[in-house]
Short mmCIF file of C-alpha atoms in Angstrom, two decimals:
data_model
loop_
_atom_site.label_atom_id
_atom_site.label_comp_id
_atom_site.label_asym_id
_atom_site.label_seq_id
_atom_site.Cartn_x
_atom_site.Cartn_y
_atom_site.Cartn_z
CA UNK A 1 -99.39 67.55 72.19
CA UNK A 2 -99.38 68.46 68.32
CA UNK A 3 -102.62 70.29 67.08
CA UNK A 4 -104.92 68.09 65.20
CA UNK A 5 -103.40 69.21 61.52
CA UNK A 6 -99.86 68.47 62.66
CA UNK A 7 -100.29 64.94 63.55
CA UNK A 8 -99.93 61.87 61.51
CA UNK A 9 -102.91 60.14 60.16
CA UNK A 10 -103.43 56.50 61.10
CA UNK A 11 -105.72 53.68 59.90
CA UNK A 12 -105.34 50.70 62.19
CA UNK A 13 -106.31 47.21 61.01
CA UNK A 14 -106.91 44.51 62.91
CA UNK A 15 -106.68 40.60 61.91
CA UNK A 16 -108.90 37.82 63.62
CA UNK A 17 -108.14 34.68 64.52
CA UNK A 18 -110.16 33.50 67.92
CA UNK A 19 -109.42 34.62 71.31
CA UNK A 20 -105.85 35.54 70.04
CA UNK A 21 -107.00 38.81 69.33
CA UNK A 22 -106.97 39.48 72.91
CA UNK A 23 -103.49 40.57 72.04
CA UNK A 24 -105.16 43.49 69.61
CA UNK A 25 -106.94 44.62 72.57
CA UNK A 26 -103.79 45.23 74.40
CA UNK A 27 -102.22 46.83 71.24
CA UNK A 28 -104.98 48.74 70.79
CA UNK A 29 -104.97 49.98 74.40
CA UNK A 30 -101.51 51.23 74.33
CA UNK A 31 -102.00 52.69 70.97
CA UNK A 32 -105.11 54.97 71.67
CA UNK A 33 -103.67 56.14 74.79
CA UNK A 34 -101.06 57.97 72.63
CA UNK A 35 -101.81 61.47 71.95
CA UNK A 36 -99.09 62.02 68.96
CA UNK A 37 -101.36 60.48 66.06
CA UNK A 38 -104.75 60.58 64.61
CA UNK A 39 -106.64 57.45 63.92
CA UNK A 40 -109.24 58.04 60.92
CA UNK A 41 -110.16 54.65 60.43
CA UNK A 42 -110.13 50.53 62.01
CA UNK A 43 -110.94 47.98 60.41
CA UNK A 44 -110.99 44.01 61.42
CA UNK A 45 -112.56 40.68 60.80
CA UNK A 46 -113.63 38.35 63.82
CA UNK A 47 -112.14 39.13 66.84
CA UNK A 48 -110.10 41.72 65.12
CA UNK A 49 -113.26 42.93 63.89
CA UNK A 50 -115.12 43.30 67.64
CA UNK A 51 -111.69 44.76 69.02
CA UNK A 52 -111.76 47.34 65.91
CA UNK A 53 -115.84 48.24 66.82
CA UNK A 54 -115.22 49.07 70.85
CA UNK A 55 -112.38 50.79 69.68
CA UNK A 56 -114.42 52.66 67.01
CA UNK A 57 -117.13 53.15 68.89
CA UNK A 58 -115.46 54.95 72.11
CA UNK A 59 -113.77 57.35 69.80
CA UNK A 60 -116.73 58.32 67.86
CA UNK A 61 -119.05 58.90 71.28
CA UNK A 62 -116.85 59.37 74.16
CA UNK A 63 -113.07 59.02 73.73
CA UNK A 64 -110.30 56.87 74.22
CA UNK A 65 -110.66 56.32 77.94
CA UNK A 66 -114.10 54.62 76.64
CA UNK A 67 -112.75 52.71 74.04
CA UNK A 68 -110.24 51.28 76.60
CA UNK A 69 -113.24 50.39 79.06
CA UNK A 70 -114.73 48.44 76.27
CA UNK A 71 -112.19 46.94 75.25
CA UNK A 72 -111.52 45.65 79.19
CA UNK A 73 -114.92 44.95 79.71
CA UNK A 74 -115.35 42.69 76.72
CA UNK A 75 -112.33 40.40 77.38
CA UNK A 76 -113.14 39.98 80.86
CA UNK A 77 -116.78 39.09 79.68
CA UNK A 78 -115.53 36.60 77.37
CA UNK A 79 -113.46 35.10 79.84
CA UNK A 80 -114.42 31.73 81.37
CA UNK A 81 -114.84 32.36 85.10
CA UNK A 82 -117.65 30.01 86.00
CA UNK A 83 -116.84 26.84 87.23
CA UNK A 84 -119.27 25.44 84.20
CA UNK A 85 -117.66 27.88 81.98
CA UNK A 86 -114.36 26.85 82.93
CA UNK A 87 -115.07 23.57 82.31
CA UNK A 88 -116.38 23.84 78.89
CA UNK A 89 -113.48 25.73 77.92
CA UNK A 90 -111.32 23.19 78.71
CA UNK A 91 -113.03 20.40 77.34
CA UNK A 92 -113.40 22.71 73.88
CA UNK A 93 -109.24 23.04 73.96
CA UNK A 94 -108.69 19.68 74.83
CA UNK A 95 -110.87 18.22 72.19
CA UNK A 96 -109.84 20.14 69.33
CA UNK A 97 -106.06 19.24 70.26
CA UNK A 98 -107.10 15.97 69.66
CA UNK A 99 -108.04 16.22 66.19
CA UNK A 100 -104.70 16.47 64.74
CA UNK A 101 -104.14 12.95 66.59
CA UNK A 102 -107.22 10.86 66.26
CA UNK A 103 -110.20 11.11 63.63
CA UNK A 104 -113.08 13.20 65.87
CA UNK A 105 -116.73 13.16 64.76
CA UNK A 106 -117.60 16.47 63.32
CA UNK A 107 -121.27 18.23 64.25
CA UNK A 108 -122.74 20.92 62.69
CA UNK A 109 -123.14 24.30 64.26
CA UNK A 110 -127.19 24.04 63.27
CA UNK A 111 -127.04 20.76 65.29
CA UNK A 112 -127.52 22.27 68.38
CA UNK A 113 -128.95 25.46 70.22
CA UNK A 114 -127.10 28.81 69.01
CA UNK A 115 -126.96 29.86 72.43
CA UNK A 116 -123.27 30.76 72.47
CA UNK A 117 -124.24 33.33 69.46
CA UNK A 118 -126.89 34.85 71.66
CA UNK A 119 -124.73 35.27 74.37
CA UNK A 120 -122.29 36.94 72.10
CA UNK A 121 -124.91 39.36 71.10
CA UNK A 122 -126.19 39.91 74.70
CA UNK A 123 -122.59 40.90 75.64
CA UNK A 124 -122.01 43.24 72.63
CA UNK A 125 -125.28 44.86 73.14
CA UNK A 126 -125.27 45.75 76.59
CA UNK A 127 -121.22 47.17 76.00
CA UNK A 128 -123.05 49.17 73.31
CA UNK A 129 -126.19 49.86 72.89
CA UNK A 130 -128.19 48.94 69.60
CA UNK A 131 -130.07 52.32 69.65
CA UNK A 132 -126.96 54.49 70.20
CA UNK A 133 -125.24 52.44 66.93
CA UNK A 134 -127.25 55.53 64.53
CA UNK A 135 -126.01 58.27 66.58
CA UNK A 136 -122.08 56.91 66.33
CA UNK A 137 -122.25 56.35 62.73
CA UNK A 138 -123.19 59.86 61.75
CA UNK A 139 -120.91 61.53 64.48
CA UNK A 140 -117.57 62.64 63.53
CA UNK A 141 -115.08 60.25 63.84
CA UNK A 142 -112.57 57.53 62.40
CA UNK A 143 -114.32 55.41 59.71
CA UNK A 144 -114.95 51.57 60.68
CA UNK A 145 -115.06 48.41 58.16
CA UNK A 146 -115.96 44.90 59.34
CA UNK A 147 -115.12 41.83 57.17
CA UNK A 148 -116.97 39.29 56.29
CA UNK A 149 -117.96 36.95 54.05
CA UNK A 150 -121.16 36.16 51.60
CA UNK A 151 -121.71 32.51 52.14
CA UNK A 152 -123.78 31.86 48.77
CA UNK A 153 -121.95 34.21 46.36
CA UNK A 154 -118.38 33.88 47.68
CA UNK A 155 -118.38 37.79 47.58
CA UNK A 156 -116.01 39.90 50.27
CA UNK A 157 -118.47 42.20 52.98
CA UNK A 158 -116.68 44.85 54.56
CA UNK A 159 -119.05 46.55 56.21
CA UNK A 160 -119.20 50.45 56.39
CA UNK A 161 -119.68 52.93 59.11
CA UNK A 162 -119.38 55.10 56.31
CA UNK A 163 -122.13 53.53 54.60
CA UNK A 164 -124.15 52.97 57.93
CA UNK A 165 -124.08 49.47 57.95
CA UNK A 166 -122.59 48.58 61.33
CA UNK A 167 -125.28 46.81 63.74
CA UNK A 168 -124.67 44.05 66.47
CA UNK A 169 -125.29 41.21 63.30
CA UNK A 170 -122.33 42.72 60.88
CA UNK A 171 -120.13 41.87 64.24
CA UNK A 172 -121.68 38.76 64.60
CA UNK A 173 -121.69 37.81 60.77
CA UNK A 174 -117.69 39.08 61.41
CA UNK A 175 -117.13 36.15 63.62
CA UNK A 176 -119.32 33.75 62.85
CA UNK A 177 -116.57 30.46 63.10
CA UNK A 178 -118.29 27.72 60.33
CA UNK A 179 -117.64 25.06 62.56
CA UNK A 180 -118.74 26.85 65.84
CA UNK A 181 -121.77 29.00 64.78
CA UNK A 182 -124.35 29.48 62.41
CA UNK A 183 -124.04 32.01 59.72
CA UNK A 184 -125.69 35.08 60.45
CA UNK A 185 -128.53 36.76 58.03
CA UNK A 186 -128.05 40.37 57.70
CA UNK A 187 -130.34 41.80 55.08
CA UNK A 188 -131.37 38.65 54.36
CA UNK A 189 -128.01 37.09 53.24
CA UNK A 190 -126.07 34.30 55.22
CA UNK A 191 -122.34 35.56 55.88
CA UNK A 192 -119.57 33.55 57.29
CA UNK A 193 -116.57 34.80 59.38
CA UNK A 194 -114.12 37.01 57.93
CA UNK A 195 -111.24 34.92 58.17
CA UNK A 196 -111.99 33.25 54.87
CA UNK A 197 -112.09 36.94 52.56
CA UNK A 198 -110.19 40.03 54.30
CA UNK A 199 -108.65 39.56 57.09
CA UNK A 200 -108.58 42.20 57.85
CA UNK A 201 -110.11 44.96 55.33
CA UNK A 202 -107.72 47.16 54.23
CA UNK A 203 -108.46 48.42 50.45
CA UNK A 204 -110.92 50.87 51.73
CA UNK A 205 -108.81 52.71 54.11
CA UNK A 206 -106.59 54.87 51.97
CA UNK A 207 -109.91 56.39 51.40
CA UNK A 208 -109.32 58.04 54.83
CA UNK A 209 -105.83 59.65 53.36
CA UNK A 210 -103.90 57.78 56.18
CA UNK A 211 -100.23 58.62 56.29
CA UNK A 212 -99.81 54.80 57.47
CA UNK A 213 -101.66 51.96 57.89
CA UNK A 214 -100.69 50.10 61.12
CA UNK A 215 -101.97 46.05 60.93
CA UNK A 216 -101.84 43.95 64.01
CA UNK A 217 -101.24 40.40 62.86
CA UNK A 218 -102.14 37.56 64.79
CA UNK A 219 -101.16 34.54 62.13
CA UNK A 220 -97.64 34.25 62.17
CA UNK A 221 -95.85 35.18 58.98
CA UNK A 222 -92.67 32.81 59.33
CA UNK A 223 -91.67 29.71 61.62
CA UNK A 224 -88.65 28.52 62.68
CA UNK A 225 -89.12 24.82 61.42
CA UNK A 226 -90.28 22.85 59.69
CA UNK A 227 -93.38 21.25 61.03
CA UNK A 228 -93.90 17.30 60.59
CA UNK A 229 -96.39 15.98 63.16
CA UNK A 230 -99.67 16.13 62.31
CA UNK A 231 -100.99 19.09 64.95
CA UNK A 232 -98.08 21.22 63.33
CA UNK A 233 -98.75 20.84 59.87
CA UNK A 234 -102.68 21.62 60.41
CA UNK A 235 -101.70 24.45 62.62
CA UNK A 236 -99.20 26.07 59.87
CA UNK A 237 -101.69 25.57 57.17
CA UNK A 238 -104.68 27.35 59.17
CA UNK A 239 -101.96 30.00 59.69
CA UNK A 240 -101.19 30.46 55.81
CA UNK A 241 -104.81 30.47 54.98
CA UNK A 242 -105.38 33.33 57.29
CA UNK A 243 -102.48 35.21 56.09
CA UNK A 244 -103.54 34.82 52.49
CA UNK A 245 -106.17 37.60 52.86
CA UNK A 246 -103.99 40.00 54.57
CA UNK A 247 -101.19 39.82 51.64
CA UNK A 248 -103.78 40.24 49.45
CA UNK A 249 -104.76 43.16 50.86
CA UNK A 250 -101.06 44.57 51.65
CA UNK A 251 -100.78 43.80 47.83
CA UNK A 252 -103.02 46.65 47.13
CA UNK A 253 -101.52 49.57 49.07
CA UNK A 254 -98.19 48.60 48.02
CA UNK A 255 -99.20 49.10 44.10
CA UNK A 256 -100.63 52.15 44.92
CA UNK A 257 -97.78 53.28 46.44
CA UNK A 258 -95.89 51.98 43.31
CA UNK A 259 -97.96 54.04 41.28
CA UNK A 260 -97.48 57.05 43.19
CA UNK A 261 -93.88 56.99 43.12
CA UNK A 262 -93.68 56.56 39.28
CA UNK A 263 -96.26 59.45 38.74
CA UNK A 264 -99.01 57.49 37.84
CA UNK A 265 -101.74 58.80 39.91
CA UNK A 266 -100.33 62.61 40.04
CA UNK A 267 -103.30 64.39 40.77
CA UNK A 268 -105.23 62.16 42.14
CA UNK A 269 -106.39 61.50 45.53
CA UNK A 270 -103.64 58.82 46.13
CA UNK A 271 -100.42 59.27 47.79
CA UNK A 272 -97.71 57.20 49.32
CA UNK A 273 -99.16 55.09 52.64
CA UNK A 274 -96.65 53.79 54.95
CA UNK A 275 -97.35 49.70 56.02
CA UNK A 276 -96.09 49.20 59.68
CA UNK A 277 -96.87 45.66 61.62
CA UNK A 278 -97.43 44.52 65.16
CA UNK A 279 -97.15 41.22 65.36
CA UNK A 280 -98.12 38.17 67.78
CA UNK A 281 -94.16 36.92 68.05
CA UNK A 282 -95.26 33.70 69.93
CA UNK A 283 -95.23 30.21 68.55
CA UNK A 284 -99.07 29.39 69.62
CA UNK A 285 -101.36 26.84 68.16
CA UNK A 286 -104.67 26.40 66.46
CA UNK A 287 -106.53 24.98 69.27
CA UNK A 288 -105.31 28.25 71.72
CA UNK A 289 -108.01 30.28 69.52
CA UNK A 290 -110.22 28.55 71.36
CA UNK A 291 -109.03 28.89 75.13
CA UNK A 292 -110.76 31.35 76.81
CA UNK A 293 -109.04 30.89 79.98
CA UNK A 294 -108.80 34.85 82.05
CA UNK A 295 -104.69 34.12 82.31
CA UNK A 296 -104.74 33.03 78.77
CA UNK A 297 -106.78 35.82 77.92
CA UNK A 298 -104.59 38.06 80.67
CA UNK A 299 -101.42 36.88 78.98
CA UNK A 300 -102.33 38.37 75.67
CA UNK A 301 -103.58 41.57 76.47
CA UNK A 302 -100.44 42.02 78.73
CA UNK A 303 -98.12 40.65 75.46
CA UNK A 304 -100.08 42.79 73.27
CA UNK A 305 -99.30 46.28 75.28
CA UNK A 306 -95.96 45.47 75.51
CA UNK A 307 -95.50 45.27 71.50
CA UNK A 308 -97.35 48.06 70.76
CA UNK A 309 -95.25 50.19 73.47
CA UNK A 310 -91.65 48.76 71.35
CA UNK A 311 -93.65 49.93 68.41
CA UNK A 312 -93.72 53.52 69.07
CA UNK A 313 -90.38 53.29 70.99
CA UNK A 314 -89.32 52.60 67.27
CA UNK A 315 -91.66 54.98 65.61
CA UNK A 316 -90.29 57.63 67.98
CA UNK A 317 -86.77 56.40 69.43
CA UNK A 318 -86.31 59.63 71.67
#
């Protein structure tokens, strides 16, 4: 194993989009299980975002092998194994398919009970307790950011470990789906999911003086057609919006690394950042960030390992 000084510095940053991020959790397995590189910082928006936090937070207290139990122990909670559970889930799928065929009525999140937001938070704070959050955010360890959004003022959230701002609600606020949930008040401002600012955040990071930032992308960047039916073209355009943020982002590192390679910030803390990508290589639709099926959920995790084992095959071919 290298020493500590000898190995590459790594910010990994993690894109939401539903239960697809299942497949980060499988990346992120595989990639914390490898001894050859440091990882100073994660950052992530929705489901991206709670993958990024177990991660974080098993690194900062325990160690890998607990970030990996997290990680397991969230997707199998999320999972729908009761027979009511399974139910709803299918219903939820099936009825959002239909809304690229027939007009649906549309019901706001504030409509109903917010019980599938409680739940959330009951599962995120019994995988980590609220009390221990303090004692992880001033322990050494890789930095953590969680987007969101502002829902008033339009303004970007990312928030900080560094800044000790990471509580069960920034994960919530993270993930908080318009049309599922309501917005979550932290500090007494209403933020949205962080699908519609960075997703995920990644300006902060070279802060960290990573040698590379690794992003695992769940939107797709290209397709292979064209799409024409209905279902196709609103699943291509929810795809572009959520890739949007990310080249935004992307945009950012790779002036810097412009600069750096004309001299511009010489002296400065700034230095050339390598941009790798695991991707989600699988043609899947809108309505699958829904399905919360455990083989759906299995399926991912399982694809999600296997890319990020290629990866490092790549990274280190012998």
């Amino acid at each position: 194993m290298p020493s500590p000084a000898a190995r590459p510095r790594v910010a990994i940053a993690c894109q939401g989009g539903g239960s697809h991020p299942a497949f980060t959790a499988g990346v992120l397995k595989r990639l914390l299980r490898d001894d050859r590189f440091d990882v100073v910082a994660l950052s992530g928006t929705s489901g991206g975002g709670v993958c990024a936090f177990l991660a974080w937070y098993g690194l900062t207290t325990a160690g890998a092998g607990t970030s990996v139990s997290l990680l397991d122990s969230f997707w199998a909670g999320v999972s729908a194994t009761e027979p009511w559970d399974v139910a709803l889930n299918a219903w939820v799928v099936n009825t959002s398919r239909l809304e690229g065929v027939m007009t649906l009525p549309a019901v706001s999140p504030y409509a109903y009970p917010h019980w599938g937001q409680e739940r959330f938070r009951q599962q995120l704070d019994g995988l980590v307790p609220p009390e221990a959050l303090a004692d992880a955010e001033t322990a050494p360890g890789p930095l953590l950011l969680v987007g969101a959004v502002d829902v008033e003022s339009g303004q970007f959230k990312a928030f900080s470990s560094a800044r000790r701002e990471i509580t069960a609600d920034a994960v919530l606020a993270s993930a908080a789906i318009p049309n599922l949930f309501r917005a979550v008040h932290v500090d007494g401002i209403a933020y949205w999911d962080g699908l519609f600012s960075q997703n995920p955040p990644v300006r902060e990071l070279p802060d960290t003086r990573p040698d590379a930032i690794w992003v695992v992308q769940i939107n797709p960047a290209t397709r292979s057609s064209e799409p024409t039916s209905m279902s196709e073209i609103l699943d291509r355009r929810n795809e572009l919006s959520g890739n949007l943020s990310l080249s935004q982002e992307l945009f950012f590192i790779e002036k810097i690394n412009e600069l750096v390679r004309t001299g511009a910030l010489a002296g400065t803390k700034y230095r050339e950042i390598a941009v790798e990508t695991i991707a989600l290589d699988r043609d899947l639709d809108t309505p699958s960030k829904l399905d919360r099926s455990p083989a759906f959920i299995a399926d991912l995790m399982a694809l999600g390992d296997a890319q990020a084992e290629a990866f490092l095959g790549r990274l280190s071919p012998n």
